[in-house]
Coordinates of N, CA, C and O in Angstrom, one line a residue:
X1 N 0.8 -1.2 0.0 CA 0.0 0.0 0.0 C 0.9 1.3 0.0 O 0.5 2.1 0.8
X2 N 1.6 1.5 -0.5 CA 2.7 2.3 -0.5 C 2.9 3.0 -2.3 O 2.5 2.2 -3.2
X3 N 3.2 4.0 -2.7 CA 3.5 4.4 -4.0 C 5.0 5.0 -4.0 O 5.2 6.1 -3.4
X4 N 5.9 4.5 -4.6 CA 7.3 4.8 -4.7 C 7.6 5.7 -5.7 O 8.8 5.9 -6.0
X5 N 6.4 6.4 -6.4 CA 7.0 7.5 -6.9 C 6.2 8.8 -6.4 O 6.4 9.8 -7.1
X6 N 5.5 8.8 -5.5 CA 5.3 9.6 -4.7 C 6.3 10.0 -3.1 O 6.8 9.3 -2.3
X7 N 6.2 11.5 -3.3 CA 7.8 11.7 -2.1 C 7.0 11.7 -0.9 O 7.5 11.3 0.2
X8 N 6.0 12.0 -0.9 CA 4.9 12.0 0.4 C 4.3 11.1 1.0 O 3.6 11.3 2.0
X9 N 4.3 9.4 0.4 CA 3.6 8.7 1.0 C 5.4 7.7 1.1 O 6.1 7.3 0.2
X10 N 5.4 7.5 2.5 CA 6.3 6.9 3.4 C 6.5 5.5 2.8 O 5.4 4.9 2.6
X11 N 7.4 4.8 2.4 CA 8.0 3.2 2.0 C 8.2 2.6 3.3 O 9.1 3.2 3.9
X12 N 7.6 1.5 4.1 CA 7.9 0.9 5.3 C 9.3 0.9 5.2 O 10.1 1.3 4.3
X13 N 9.5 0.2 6.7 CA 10.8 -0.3 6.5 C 11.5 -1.0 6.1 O 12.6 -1.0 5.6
X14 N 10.4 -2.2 6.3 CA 10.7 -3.8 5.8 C 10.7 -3.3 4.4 O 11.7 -3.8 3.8
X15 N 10.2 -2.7 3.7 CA 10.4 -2.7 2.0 C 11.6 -1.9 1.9 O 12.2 -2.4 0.9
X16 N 12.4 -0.9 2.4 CA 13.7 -0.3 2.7 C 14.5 -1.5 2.5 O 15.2 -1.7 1.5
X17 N 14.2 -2.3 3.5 CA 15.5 -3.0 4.4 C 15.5 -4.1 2.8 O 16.5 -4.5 2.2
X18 N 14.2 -4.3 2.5 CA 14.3 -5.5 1.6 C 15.0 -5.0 0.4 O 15.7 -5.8 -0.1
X19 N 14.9 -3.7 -0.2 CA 15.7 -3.2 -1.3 C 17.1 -2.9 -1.7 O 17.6 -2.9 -2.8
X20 N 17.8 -2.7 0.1 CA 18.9 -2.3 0.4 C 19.5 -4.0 0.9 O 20.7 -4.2 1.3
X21 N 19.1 -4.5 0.8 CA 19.6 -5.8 1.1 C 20.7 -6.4 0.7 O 20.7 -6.4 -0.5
X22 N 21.7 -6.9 1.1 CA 22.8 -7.5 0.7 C 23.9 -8.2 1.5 O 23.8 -9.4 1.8
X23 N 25.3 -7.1 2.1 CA 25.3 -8.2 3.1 C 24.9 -8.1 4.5 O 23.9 -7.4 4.9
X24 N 25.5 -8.8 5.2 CA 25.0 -8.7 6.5 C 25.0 -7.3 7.2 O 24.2 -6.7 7.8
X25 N 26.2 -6.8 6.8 CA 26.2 -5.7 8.0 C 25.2 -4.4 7.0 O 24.4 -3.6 7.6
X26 N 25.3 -4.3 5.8 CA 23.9 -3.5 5.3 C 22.4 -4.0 5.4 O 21.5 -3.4 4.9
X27 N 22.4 -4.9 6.0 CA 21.4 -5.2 6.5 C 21.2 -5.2 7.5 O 20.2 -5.7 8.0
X28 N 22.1 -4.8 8.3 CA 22.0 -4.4 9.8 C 21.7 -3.1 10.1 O 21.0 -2.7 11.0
X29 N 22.6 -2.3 9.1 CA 22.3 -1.0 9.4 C 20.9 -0.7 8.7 O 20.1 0.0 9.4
X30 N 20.5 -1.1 7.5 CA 19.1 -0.6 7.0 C 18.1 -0.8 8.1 O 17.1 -0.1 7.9
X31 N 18.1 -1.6 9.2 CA 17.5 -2.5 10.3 C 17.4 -1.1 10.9 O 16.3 -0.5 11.1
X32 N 18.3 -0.7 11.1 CA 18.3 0.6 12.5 C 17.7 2.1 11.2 O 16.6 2.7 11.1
X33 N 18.6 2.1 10.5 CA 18.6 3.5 9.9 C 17.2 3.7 9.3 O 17.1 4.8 8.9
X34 N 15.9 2.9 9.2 CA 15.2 2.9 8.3 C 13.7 2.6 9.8 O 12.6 2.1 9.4
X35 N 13.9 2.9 11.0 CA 13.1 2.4 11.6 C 13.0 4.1 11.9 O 13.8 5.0 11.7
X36 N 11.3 4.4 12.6 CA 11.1 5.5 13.4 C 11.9 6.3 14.4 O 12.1 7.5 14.4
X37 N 12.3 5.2 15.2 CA 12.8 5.6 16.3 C 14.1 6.3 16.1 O 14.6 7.2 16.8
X38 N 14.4 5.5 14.8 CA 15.7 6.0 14.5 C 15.5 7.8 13.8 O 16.3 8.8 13.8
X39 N 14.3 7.7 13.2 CA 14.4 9.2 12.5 C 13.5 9.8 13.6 O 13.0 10.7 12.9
X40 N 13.2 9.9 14.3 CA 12.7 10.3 15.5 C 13.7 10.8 16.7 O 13.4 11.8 17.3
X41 N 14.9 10.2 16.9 CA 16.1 9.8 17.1 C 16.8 11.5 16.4 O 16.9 12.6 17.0
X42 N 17.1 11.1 15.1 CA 17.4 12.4 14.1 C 17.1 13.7 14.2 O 17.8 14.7 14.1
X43 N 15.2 13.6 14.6 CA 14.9 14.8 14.5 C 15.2 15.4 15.7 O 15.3 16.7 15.6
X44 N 15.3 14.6 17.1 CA 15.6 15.1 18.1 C 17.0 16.1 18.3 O 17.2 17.2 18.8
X45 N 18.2 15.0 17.5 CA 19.0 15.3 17.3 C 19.6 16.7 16.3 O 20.6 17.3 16.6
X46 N 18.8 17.2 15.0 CA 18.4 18.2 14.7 C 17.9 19.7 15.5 O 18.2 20.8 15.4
X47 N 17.1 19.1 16.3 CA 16.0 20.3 17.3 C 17.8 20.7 18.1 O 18.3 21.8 18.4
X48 N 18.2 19.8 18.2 CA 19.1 20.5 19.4 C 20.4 21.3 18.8 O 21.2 22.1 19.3
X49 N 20.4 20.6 17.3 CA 21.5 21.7 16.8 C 21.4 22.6 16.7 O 22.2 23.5 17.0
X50 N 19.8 23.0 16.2 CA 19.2 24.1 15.9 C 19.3 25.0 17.3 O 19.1 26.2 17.2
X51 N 19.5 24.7 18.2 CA 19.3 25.1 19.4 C 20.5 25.9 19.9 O 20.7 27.0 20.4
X52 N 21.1 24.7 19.4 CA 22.6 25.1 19.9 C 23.2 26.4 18.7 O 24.0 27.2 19.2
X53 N 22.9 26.4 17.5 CA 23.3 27.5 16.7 C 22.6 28.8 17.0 O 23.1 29.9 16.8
X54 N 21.3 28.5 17.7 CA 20.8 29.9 18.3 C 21.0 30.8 19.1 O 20.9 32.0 18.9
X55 N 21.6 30.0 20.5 CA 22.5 30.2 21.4 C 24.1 30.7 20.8 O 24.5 31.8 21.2
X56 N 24.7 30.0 20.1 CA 26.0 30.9 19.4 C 25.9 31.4 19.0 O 26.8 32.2 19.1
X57 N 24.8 31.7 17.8 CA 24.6 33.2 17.2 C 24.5 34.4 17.7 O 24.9 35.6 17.4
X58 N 23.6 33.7 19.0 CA 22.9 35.2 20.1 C 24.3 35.6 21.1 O 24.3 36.7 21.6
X59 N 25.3 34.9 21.3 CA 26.5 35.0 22.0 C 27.3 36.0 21.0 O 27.4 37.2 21.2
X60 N 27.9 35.3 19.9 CA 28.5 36.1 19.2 C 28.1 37.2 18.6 O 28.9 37.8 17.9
X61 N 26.5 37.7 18.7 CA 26.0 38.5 18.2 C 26.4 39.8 19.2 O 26.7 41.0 18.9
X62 N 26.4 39.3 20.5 CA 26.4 40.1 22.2 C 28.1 40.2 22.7 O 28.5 40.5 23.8
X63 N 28.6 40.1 21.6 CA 30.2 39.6 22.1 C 31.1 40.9 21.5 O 31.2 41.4 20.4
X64 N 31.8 41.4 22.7 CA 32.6 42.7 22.7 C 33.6 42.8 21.6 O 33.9 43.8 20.9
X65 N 34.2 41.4 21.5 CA 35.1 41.1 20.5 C 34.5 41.1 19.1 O 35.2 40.3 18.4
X66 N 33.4 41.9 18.2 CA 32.7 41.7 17.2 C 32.1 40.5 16.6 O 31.7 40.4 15.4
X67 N 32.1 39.5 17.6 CA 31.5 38.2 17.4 C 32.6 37.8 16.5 O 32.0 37.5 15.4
X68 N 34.0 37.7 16.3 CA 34.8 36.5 16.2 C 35.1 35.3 16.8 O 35.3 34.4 16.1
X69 N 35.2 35.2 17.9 CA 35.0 34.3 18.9 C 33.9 34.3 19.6 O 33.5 35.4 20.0
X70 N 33.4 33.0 19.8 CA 32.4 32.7 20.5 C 32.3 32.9 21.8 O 33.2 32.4 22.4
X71 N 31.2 33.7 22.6 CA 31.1 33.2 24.4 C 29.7 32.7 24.7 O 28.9 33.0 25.5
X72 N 29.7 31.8 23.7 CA 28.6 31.3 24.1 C 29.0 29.7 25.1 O 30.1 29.1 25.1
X73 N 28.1 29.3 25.6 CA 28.5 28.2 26.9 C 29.3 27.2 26.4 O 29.3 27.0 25.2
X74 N 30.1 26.5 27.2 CA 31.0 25.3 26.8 C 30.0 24.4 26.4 O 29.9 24.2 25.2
X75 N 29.1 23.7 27.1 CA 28.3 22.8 26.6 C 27.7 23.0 25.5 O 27.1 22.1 24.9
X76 N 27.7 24.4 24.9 CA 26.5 24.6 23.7 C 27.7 23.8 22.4 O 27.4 23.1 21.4
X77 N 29.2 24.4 22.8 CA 29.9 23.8 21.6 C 30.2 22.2 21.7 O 30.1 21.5 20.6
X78 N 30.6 21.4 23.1 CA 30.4 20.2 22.8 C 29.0 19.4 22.8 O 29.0 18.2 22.9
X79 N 27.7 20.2 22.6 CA 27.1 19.5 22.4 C 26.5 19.8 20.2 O 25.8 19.1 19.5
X80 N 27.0 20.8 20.0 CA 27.7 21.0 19.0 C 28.3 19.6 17.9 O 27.7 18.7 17.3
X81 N 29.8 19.8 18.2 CA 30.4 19.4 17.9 C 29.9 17.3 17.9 O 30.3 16.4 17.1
X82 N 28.9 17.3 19.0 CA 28.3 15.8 19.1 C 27.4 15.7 18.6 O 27.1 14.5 18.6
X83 N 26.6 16.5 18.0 CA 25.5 16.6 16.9 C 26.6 16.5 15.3 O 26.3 15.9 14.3
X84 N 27.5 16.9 15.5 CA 28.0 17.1 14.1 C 28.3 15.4 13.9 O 28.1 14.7 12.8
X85 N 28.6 14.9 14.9 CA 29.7 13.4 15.0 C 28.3 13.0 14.9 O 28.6 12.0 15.5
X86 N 27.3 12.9 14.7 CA 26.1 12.1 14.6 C 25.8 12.2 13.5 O 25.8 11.2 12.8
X87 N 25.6 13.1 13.0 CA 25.3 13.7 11.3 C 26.3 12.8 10.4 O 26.0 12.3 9.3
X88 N 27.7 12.6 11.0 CA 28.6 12.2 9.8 C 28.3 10.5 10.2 O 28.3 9.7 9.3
X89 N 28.2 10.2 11.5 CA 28.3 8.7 11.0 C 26.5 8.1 10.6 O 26.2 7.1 10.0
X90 N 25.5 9.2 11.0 CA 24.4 9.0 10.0 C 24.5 8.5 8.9 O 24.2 7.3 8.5
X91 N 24.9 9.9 8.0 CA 25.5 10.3 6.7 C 26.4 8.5 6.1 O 26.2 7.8 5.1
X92 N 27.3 8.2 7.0 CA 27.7 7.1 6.5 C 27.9 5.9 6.3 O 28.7 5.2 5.6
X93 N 26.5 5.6 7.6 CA 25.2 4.4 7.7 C 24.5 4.5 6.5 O 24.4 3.6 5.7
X94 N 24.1 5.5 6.3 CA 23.3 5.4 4.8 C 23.6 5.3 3.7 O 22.9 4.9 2.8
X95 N 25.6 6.0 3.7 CA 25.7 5.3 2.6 C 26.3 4.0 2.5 O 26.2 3.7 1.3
X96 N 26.5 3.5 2.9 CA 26.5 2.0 3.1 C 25.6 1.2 2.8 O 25.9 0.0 2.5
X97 N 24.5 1.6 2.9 CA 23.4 0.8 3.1 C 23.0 1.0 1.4 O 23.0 0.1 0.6
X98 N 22.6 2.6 1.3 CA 22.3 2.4 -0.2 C 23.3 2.7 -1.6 O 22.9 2.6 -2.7
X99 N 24.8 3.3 -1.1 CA 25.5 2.9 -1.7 C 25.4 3.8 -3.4 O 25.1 5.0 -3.5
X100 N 25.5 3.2 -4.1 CA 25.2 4.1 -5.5 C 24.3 4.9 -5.5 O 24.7 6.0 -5.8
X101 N 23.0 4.9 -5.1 CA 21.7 5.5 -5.1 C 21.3 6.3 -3.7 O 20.1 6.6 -3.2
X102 N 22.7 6.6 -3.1 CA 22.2 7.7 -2.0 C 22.5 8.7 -2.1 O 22.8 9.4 -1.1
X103 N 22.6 9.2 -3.5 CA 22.6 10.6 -4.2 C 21.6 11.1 -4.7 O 21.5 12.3 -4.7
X104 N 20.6 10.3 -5.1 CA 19.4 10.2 -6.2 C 18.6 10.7 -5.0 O 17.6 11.2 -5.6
X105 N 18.5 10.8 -3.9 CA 17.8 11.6 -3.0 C 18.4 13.0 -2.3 O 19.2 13.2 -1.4
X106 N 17.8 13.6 -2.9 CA 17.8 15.6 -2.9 C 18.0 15.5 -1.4 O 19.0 16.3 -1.2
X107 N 17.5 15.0 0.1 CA 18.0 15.3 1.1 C 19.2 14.7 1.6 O 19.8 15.3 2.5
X108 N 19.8 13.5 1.0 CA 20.7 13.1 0.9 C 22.2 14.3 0.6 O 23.2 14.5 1.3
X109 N 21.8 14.7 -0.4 CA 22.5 15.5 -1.0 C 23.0 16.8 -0.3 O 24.1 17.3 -0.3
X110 N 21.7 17.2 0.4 CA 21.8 18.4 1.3 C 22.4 18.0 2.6 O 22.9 19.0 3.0
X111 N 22.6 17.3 3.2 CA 23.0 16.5 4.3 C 24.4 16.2 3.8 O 25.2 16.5 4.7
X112 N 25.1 15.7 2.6 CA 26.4 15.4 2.3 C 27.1 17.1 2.0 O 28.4 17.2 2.0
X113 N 26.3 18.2 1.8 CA 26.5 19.0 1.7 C 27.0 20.1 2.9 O 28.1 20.8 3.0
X114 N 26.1 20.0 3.6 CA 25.9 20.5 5.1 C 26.9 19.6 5.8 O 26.9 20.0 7.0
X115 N 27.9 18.6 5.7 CA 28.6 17.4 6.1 C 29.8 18.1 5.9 O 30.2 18.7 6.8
X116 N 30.5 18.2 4.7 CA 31.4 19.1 4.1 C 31.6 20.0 3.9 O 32.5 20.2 3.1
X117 N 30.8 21.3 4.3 CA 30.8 22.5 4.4 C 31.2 22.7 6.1 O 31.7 23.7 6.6
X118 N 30.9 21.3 6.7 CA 30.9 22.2 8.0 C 29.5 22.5 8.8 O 29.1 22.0 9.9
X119 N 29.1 23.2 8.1 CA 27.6 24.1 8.7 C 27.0 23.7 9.5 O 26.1 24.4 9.8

């Protein structure tokens, strides 16, 4: 009950996991990477970057030194910096998993983008 060329109606997992199938350990990770919890997981993980760039913007915006250095809180940067380390080994659970064809998705893309830029 699913349409695969529609971007709005969701592909289970099990049909993920079954497409991306091959060896064991991409089938391990499709297991995790392709479940709710896990992109639930993500978005949580997002909310707090977002959170945390808010807070460093508003520091360096407030910062005597013209906002070249940051004074925004130590925890805002290592929790930073552990959002980033989540993003990259996301980023390369998935490609693993889908391997050639984890370009062919536009958020993919932006996410490899946002990965190597830094941002």
């Amino acid at each position: 009950s699913s349409c695969r060329g529609t971007s709005f109606i969701r592909v289970s997992a099990a049909q993920k996991e079954d497409e991306f199938a091959g060896s064991p350990i991409r089938k391990c990770l499709a297991a995790v990477i392709y479940r709710d919890a896990f992109e639930g997981s993500l978005a949580i993980v997002i909310l707090a970057n977002f959170v945390c760039i808010c807070i460093d913007t508003d520091a360096r915006a407030t910062s005597p030194d013209d906002g070249l250095k940051t004074s925004a809180p130590q925890w805002v940067e290592h929790l930073t910096g552990t959002c980033f380390i989540f993003f990259v080994v996301e980023f390369g659970m998935r490609a693993t998993v889908e391997q050639k064809v984890v370009f062919k998705n536009m958020w993919n893309c932006l996410d490899f983008f946002i990965i190597v830029t830094g941002s």
